Short mmCIF file of N, CA and C in Angstrom, two decimals:
data_model
loop_
_atom_site.label_atom_id
_atom_site.label_comp_id
_atom_site.label_asym_id
_atom_site.label_seq_id
_atom_site.Cartn_x
_atom_site.Cartn_y
_atom_site.Cartn_z
N MET A 243 -123.87 -3.55 53.21
CA MET A 243 -123.27 -4.86 53.02
C MET A 243 -122.32 -5.18 54.17
N LYS A 244 -121.57 -4.18 54.63
CA LYS A 244 -120.64 -4.39 55.74
C LYS A 244 -121.40 -4.81 57.00
N LYS A 245 -122.55 -4.19 57.22
CA LYS A 245 -123.37 -4.51 58.39
C LYS A 245 -123.87 -5.96 58.32
N LEU A 246 -124.28 -6.39 57.12
CA LEU A 246 -124.75 -7.76 56.94
C LEU A 246 -123.63 -8.77 57.20
N ILE A 247 -122.44 -8.49 56.70
CA ILE A 247 -121.30 -9.39 56.91
C ILE A 247 -120.96 -9.47 58.40
N GLU A 248 -120.95 -8.32 59.07
CA GLU A 248 -120.69 -8.31 60.51
C GLU A 248 -121.75 -9.12 61.25
N GLN A 249 -122.99 -8.96 60.85
CA GLN A 249 -124.09 -9.68 61.49
C GLN A 249 -123.96 -11.19 61.26
N ILE A 250 -123.60 -11.58 60.06
CA ILE A 250 -123.40 -13.00 59.77
C ILE A 250 -122.26 -13.56 60.60
N LEU A 251 -121.18 -12.79 60.75
CA LEU A 251 -120.06 -13.23 61.59
C LEU A 251 -120.49 -13.40 63.04
N ARG A 252 -121.25 -12.44 63.55
CA ARG A 252 -121.74 -12.55 64.93
C ARG A 252 -122.66 -13.75 65.07
N PHE A 253 -123.54 -13.92 64.10
CA PHE A 253 -124.43 -15.07 64.11
C PHE A 253 -123.62 -16.36 64.10
N GLY A 254 -122.54 -16.37 63.33
CA GLY A 254 -121.66 -17.54 63.27
C GLY A 254 -120.99 -17.83 64.61
N ILE A 255 -120.53 -16.79 65.28
CA ILE A 255 -119.90 -16.98 66.59
C ILE A 255 -120.91 -17.53 67.59
N VAL A 256 -122.09 -16.92 67.63
CA VAL A 256 -123.14 -17.41 68.52
C VAL A 256 -123.51 -18.85 68.13
N GLY A 257 -123.58 -19.11 66.84
CA GLY A 257 -123.91 -20.45 66.37
C GLY A 257 -122.88 -21.49 66.77
N ILE A 258 -121.61 -21.13 66.68
CA ILE A 258 -120.54 -22.05 67.08
C ILE A 258 -120.64 -22.36 68.57
N LEU A 259 -120.85 -21.33 69.37
CA LEU A 259 -120.99 -21.55 70.82
C LEU A 259 -122.23 -22.38 71.12
N ALA A 260 -123.33 -22.08 70.44
CA ALA A 260 -124.56 -22.86 70.65
C ALA A 260 -124.35 -24.31 70.21
N PHE A 261 -123.59 -24.50 69.12
CA PHE A 261 -123.31 -25.87 68.66
C PHE A 261 -122.47 -26.63 69.67
N ILE A 262 -121.49 -25.97 70.26
CA ILE A 262 -120.65 -26.62 71.27
C ILE A 262 -121.52 -27.06 72.45
N ILE A 263 -122.44 -26.19 72.87
CA ILE A 263 -123.36 -26.55 73.94
C ILE A 263 -124.24 -27.72 73.51
N ASP A 264 -124.82 -27.60 72.33
CA ASP A 264 -125.74 -28.61 71.80
C ASP A 264 -125.04 -29.96 71.64
N TYR A 265 -123.93 -29.97 70.94
CA TYR A 265 -123.21 -31.21 70.65
C TYR A 265 -122.66 -31.84 71.92
N GLY A 266 -122.03 -31.00 72.75
CA GLY A 266 -121.45 -31.51 73.99
C GLY A 266 -122.48 -32.12 74.92
N LEU A 267 -123.60 -31.44 75.07
CA LEU A 267 -124.66 -31.95 75.94
C LEU A 267 -125.30 -33.20 75.35
N MET A 268 -125.45 -33.23 74.01
CA MET A 268 -125.99 -34.42 73.36
C MET A 268 -125.11 -35.64 73.62
N VAL A 269 -123.81 -35.48 73.44
CA VAL A 269 -122.88 -36.59 73.66
C VAL A 269 -122.90 -36.99 75.14
N PHE A 270 -122.88 -36.02 76.03
CA PHE A 270 -122.91 -36.30 77.46
C PHE A 270 -124.17 -37.09 77.83
N CYS A 271 -125.31 -36.62 77.37
CA CYS A 271 -126.58 -37.29 77.71
C CYS A 271 -126.64 -38.70 77.12
N THR A 272 -126.15 -38.86 75.89
CA THR A 272 -126.22 -40.16 75.22
C THR A 272 -125.18 -41.13 75.75
N GLU A 273 -123.94 -40.68 75.83
CA GLU A 273 -122.84 -41.59 76.17
C GLU A 273 -122.66 -41.79 77.68
N ILE A 274 -122.84 -40.75 78.46
CA ILE A 274 -122.60 -40.84 79.91
C ILE A 274 -123.89 -41.20 80.66
N LEU A 275 -124.97 -40.51 80.32
CA LEU A 275 -126.24 -40.75 81.02
C LEU A 275 -127.07 -41.85 80.37
N HIS A 276 -126.64 -42.32 79.19
CA HIS A 276 -127.30 -43.40 78.46
C HIS A 276 -128.76 -43.08 78.12
N ILE A 277 -128.99 -41.84 77.72
CA ILE A 277 -130.30 -41.42 77.27
C ILE A 277 -130.39 -41.68 75.77
N TYR A 278 -131.52 -42.17 75.31
CA TYR A 278 -131.75 -42.44 73.89
C TYR A 278 -131.39 -41.20 73.07
N TYR A 279 -130.71 -41.37 71.95
CA TYR A 279 -130.15 -40.25 71.20
C TYR A 279 -131.18 -39.20 70.80
N LEU A 280 -132.40 -39.59 70.45
CA LEU A 280 -133.40 -38.58 70.07
C LEU A 280 -133.83 -37.75 71.27
N TRP A 281 -133.89 -38.34 72.45
CA TRP A 281 -134.17 -37.55 73.67
C TRP A 281 -132.99 -36.64 73.99
N SER A 282 -131.79 -37.18 73.83
CA SER A 282 -130.58 -36.38 74.09
C SER A 282 -130.52 -35.17 73.17
N THR A 283 -130.84 -35.39 71.90
CA THR A 283 -130.79 -34.26 70.97
C THR A 283 -131.86 -33.23 71.28
N MET A 284 -133.00 -33.68 71.77
CA MET A 284 -134.05 -32.73 72.13
C MET A 284 -133.63 -31.91 73.35
N ILE A 285 -133.04 -32.56 74.34
CA ILE A 285 -132.58 -31.85 75.54
C ILE A 285 -131.49 -30.85 75.18
N SER A 286 -130.49 -31.31 74.44
CA SER A 286 -129.36 -30.44 74.11
C SER A 286 -129.78 -29.29 73.20
N PHE A 287 -130.66 -29.58 72.26
CA PHE A 287 -131.16 -28.54 71.35
C PHE A 287 -131.88 -27.46 72.14
N THR A 288 -132.70 -27.86 73.09
CA THR A 288 -133.47 -26.92 73.90
C THR A 288 -132.56 -26.02 74.72
N VAL A 289 -131.55 -26.58 75.34
CA VAL A 289 -130.61 -25.78 76.12
C VAL A 289 -129.87 -24.80 75.21
N SER A 290 -129.45 -25.26 74.05
CA SER A 290 -128.72 -24.37 73.14
C SER A 290 -129.62 -23.26 72.59
N VAL A 291 -130.92 -23.53 72.44
CA VAL A 291 -131.86 -22.51 71.97
C VAL A 291 -131.97 -21.37 72.98
N VAL A 292 -132.00 -21.69 74.25
CA VAL A 292 -132.07 -20.65 75.28
C VAL A 292 -130.83 -19.75 75.19
N PHE A 293 -129.66 -20.38 75.10
CA PHE A 293 -128.43 -19.60 74.94
C PHE A 293 -128.50 -18.75 73.67
N ASN A 294 -128.92 -19.38 72.58
CA ASN A 294 -128.97 -18.71 71.29
C ASN A 294 -129.91 -17.51 71.32
N TYR A 295 -131.05 -17.67 71.97
CA TYR A 295 -132.00 -16.56 72.06
C TYR A 295 -131.38 -15.37 72.78
N LEU A 296 -130.82 -15.64 73.94
CA LEU A 296 -130.23 -14.56 74.73
C LEU A 296 -129.10 -13.86 73.97
N ALA A 297 -128.24 -14.63 73.35
CA ALA A 297 -127.12 -14.05 72.60
C ALA A 297 -127.61 -13.33 71.34
N SER A 298 -128.60 -13.87 70.68
CA SER A 298 -129.09 -13.27 69.44
C SER A 298 -129.74 -11.91 69.67
N VAL A 299 -130.57 -11.82 70.69
CA VAL A 299 -131.25 -10.54 70.92
C VAL A 299 -130.33 -9.50 71.55
N LYS A 300 -129.27 -9.95 72.21
CA LYS A 300 -128.34 -9.01 72.82
C LYS A 300 -127.22 -8.57 71.87
N TRP A 301 -126.80 -9.46 70.96
CA TRP A 301 -125.57 -9.20 70.23
C TRP A 301 -125.66 -9.32 68.71
N VAL A 302 -126.63 -10.08 68.18
CA VAL A 302 -126.64 -10.34 66.74
C VAL A 302 -127.65 -9.47 66.00
N PHE A 303 -128.90 -9.54 66.40
CA PHE A 303 -129.95 -8.89 65.64
C PHE A 303 -130.36 -7.57 66.26
N ASN A 304 -130.71 -6.63 65.41
CA ASN A 304 -131.24 -5.34 65.85
C ASN A 304 -132.74 -5.54 66.09
N VAL A 305 -133.06 -5.88 67.32
CA VAL A 305 -134.44 -6.23 67.65
C VAL A 305 -135.22 -4.95 67.88
N ASP A 306 -135.60 -4.35 66.78
CA ASP A 306 -136.39 -3.12 66.82
C ASP A 306 -137.54 -3.27 65.84
N ASN A 307 -138.37 -4.29 66.11
CA ASN A 307 -139.43 -4.61 65.17
C ASN A 307 -140.80 -4.11 65.63
N GLY A 308 -140.81 -3.34 66.69
CA GLY A 308 -142.08 -2.80 67.18
C GLY A 308 -142.91 -3.80 67.97
N LYS A 309 -142.37 -4.97 68.19
CA LYS A 309 -143.08 -6.01 68.94
C LYS A 309 -142.60 -6.01 70.39
N SER A 310 -143.44 -6.51 71.27
CA SER A 310 -143.08 -6.62 72.68
C SER A 310 -142.05 -7.73 72.86
N LYS A 311 -141.37 -7.70 74.01
CA LYS A 311 -140.40 -8.76 74.31
C LYS A 311 -141.09 -10.12 74.35
N SER A 312 -142.31 -10.16 74.88
CA SER A 312 -143.01 -11.45 74.94
C SER A 312 -143.39 -11.93 73.54
N ALA A 313 -143.77 -11.03 72.64
CA ALA A 313 -144.09 -11.42 71.27
C ALA A 313 -142.84 -11.95 70.56
N ASN A 314 -141.71 -11.28 70.79
CA ASN A 314 -140.45 -11.74 70.20
C ASN A 314 -140.06 -13.11 70.75
N LEU A 315 -140.26 -13.31 72.05
CA LEU A 315 -139.93 -14.60 72.66
C LEU A 315 -140.84 -15.70 72.11
N ILE A 316 -142.11 -15.41 71.97
CA ILE A 316 -143.05 -16.40 71.42
C ILE A 316 -142.65 -16.77 69.99
N PHE A 317 -142.29 -15.76 69.19
CA PHE A 317 -141.80 -16.04 67.83
C PHE A 317 -140.58 -16.95 67.88
N PHE A 318 -139.62 -16.57 68.72
CA PHE A 318 -138.36 -17.31 68.81
C PHE A 318 -138.62 -18.75 69.21
N ILE A 319 -139.46 -18.94 70.22
CA ILE A 319 -139.77 -20.30 70.67
C ILE A 319 -140.51 -21.07 69.59
N SER A 320 -141.49 -20.43 68.95
CA SER A 320 -142.26 -21.11 67.90
C SER A 320 -141.36 -21.59 66.76
N PHE A 321 -140.49 -20.71 66.30
CA PHE A 321 -139.62 -21.10 65.20
C PHE A 321 -138.50 -22.03 65.66
N SER A 322 -138.16 -21.97 66.93
CA SER A 322 -137.20 -22.93 67.48
C SER A 322 -137.82 -24.33 67.53
N ILE A 323 -139.11 -24.40 67.81
CA ILE A 323 -139.80 -25.70 67.79
C ILE A 323 -139.80 -26.27 66.37
N ILE A 324 -140.02 -25.41 65.39
CA ILE A 324 -139.93 -25.87 64.00
C ILE A 324 -138.51 -26.34 63.71
N GLY A 325 -137.52 -25.56 64.16
CA GLY A 325 -136.12 -25.97 64.00
C GLY A 325 -135.84 -27.30 64.68
N LEU A 326 -136.41 -27.50 65.87
CA LEU A 326 -136.24 -28.77 66.57
C LEU A 326 -136.85 -29.90 65.74
N GLY A 327 -138.01 -29.66 65.14
CA GLY A 327 -138.62 -30.67 64.29
C GLY A 327 -137.74 -31.03 63.10
N ILE A 328 -137.16 -30.02 62.48
CA ILE A 328 -136.23 -30.25 61.36
C ILE A 328 -135.03 -31.05 61.85
N ASN A 329 -134.48 -30.63 63.00
CA ASN A 329 -133.33 -31.32 63.60
C ASN A 329 -133.65 -32.79 63.87
N GLN A 330 -134.78 -33.03 64.50
CA GLN A 330 -135.14 -34.40 64.86
C GLN A 330 -135.39 -35.26 63.62
N LEU A 331 -136.02 -34.68 62.61
CA LEU A 331 -136.27 -35.42 61.38
C LEU A 331 -134.96 -35.83 60.71
N ILE A 332 -134.04 -34.90 60.61
CA ILE A 332 -132.74 -35.21 59.99
C ILE A 332 -131.99 -36.25 60.83
N MET A 333 -132.03 -36.11 62.16
CA MET A 333 -131.36 -37.08 63.02
C MET A 333 -131.97 -38.47 62.83
N TRP A 334 -133.29 -38.56 62.84
CA TRP A 334 -133.96 -39.84 62.70
C TRP A 334 -133.66 -40.47 61.34
N LEU A 335 -133.77 -39.67 60.27
CA LEU A 335 -133.48 -40.19 58.94
C LEU A 335 -132.04 -40.68 58.84
N GLY A 336 -131.11 -39.84 59.30
CA GLY A 336 -129.70 -40.20 59.18
C GLY A 336 -129.32 -41.41 60.00
N VAL A 337 -129.81 -41.47 61.23
CA VAL A 337 -129.41 -42.56 62.13
C VAL A 337 -130.23 -43.82 61.88
N ASP A 338 -131.55 -43.71 61.93
CA ASP A 338 -132.39 -44.90 61.85
C ASP A 338 -132.57 -45.43 60.42
N LYS A 339 -132.63 -44.54 59.46
CA LYS A 339 -132.89 -44.99 58.09
C LYS A 339 -131.61 -45.23 57.29
N PHE A 340 -130.60 -44.36 57.48
CA PHE A 340 -129.36 -44.49 56.70
C PHE A 340 -128.21 -45.09 57.50
N GLN A 341 -128.47 -45.37 58.79
CA GLN A 341 -127.49 -46.04 59.65
C GLN A 341 -126.16 -45.28 59.77
N ILE A 342 -126.25 -43.95 59.84
CA ILE A 342 -125.07 -43.11 60.03
C ILE A 342 -125.01 -42.76 61.51
N SER A 343 -123.83 -42.66 62.04
CA SER A 343 -123.65 -42.33 63.46
C SER A 343 -124.32 -40.99 63.79
N TYR A 344 -125.00 -40.95 64.93
CA TYR A 344 -125.64 -39.70 65.36
C TYR A 344 -124.62 -38.58 65.53
N LEU A 345 -123.37 -38.95 65.82
CA LEU A 345 -122.30 -37.95 65.98
C LEU A 345 -122.01 -37.23 64.68
N ILE A 346 -122.19 -37.90 63.56
CA ILE A 346 -121.96 -37.30 62.24
C ILE A 346 -123.22 -36.59 61.74
N VAL A 347 -124.37 -37.22 61.89
CA VAL A 347 -125.62 -36.65 61.39
C VAL A 347 -125.90 -35.30 62.05
N LYS A 348 -125.49 -35.15 63.30
CA LYS A 348 -125.75 -33.90 64.02
C LYS A 348 -125.15 -32.70 63.29
N PHE A 349 -124.02 -32.87 62.62
CA PHE A 349 -123.40 -31.77 61.88
C PHE A 349 -124.32 -31.30 60.74
N LEU A 350 -124.88 -32.24 59.99
CA LEU A 350 -125.79 -31.89 58.91
C LEU A 350 -127.05 -31.24 59.46
N ALA A 351 -127.61 -31.82 60.50
CA ALA A 351 -128.83 -31.26 61.10
C ALA A 351 -128.59 -29.83 61.56
N THR A 352 -127.45 -29.61 62.18
CA THR A 352 -127.12 -28.27 62.68
C THR A 352 -126.99 -27.28 61.54
N ALA A 353 -126.34 -27.66 60.45
CA ALA A 353 -126.15 -26.75 59.32
C ALA A 353 -127.50 -26.35 58.71
N VAL A 354 -128.39 -27.31 58.54
CA VAL A 354 -129.70 -27.01 57.96
C VAL A 354 -130.50 -26.09 58.87
N VAL A 355 -130.53 -26.41 60.15
CA VAL A 355 -131.29 -25.60 61.11
C VAL A 355 -130.67 -24.21 61.26
N MET A 356 -129.35 -24.11 61.17
CA MET A 356 -128.69 -22.81 61.28
C MET A 356 -129.15 -21.87 60.16
N ILE A 357 -129.22 -22.37 58.95
CA ILE A 357 -129.68 -21.55 57.83
C ILE A 357 -131.14 -21.13 58.04
N PHE A 358 -131.97 -22.08 58.43
CA PHE A 358 -133.38 -21.79 58.72
C PHE A 358 -133.48 -20.71 59.80
N ASN A 359 -132.70 -20.85 60.87
CA ASN A 359 -132.74 -19.89 61.97
C ASN A 359 -132.32 -18.49 61.53
N PHE A 360 -131.23 -18.38 60.79
CA PHE A 360 -130.75 -17.06 60.39
C PHE A 360 -131.79 -16.35 59.53
N VAL A 361 -132.31 -17.04 58.55
CA VAL A 361 -133.27 -16.42 57.63
C VAL A 361 -134.52 -15.99 58.37
N THR A 362 -135.10 -16.88 59.15
CA THR A 362 -136.36 -16.53 59.83
C THR A 362 -136.16 -15.45 60.88
N ARG A 363 -135.06 -15.50 61.63
CA ARG A 363 -134.82 -14.49 62.67
C ARG A 363 -134.51 -13.13 62.06
N LYS A 364 -133.73 -13.12 61.02
CA LYS A 364 -133.41 -11.84 60.37
C LYS A 364 -134.69 -11.21 59.82
N LEU A 365 -135.49 -12.00 59.13
CA LEU A 365 -136.72 -11.47 58.57
C LEU A 365 -137.67 -10.97 59.67
N TYR A 366 -137.78 -11.69 60.74
CA TYR A 366 -138.71 -11.30 61.79
C TYR A 366 -138.19 -10.12 62.60
N PHE A 367 -137.00 -10.25 63.15
CA PHE A 367 -136.49 -9.23 64.06
C PHE A 367 -136.20 -7.90 63.36
N GLU A 368 -135.85 -7.96 62.10
CA GLU A 368 -135.44 -6.73 61.43
C GLU A 368 -136.40 -6.30 60.33
N ASN A 369 -137.55 -6.93 60.27
CA ASN A 369 -138.51 -6.59 59.23
C ASN A 369 -139.88 -6.27 59.82
N GLY A 370 -139.86 -5.61 60.95
CA GLY A 370 -141.10 -5.21 61.57
C GLY A 370 -141.95 -6.35 62.09
N GLY A 371 -141.33 -7.48 62.36
CA GLY A 371 -142.08 -8.62 62.89
C GLY A 371 -142.84 -9.39 61.85
N ASN A 372 -142.53 -9.17 60.59
CA ASN A 372 -143.21 -9.87 59.50
C ASN A 372 -142.25 -10.82 58.80
N ILE A 373 -142.78 -11.96 58.42
CA ILE A 373 -141.96 -12.91 57.66
C ILE A 373 -142.57 -13.07 56.29
#
């Protein structure tokens, strides 16, 4: 149980840093570069995923699932694309359908994707590559 709590804390730290990258870059792209918010969120999400992958395999998860580094990377990218889809759907619904500011909706999208990421990565990286 202590190991799980420590892992969740590490995941949280990595997640906070990834969120700062994601949110900051999203705002920069949208407000300064005047990029459409859905494109901005896709750009920022992608950059934060790269950071998250590197930090997760180095510091959060015990990546000893018997899979090659390329197999782990393919898994990570595949599930990150699913996470991006979830993120974009929540952003679109919140902003275009419910008329909520993208600055606020991003918090909800991040929380949902964070839970999805932790569960899928923990199951894959620490369960022999099986979900």
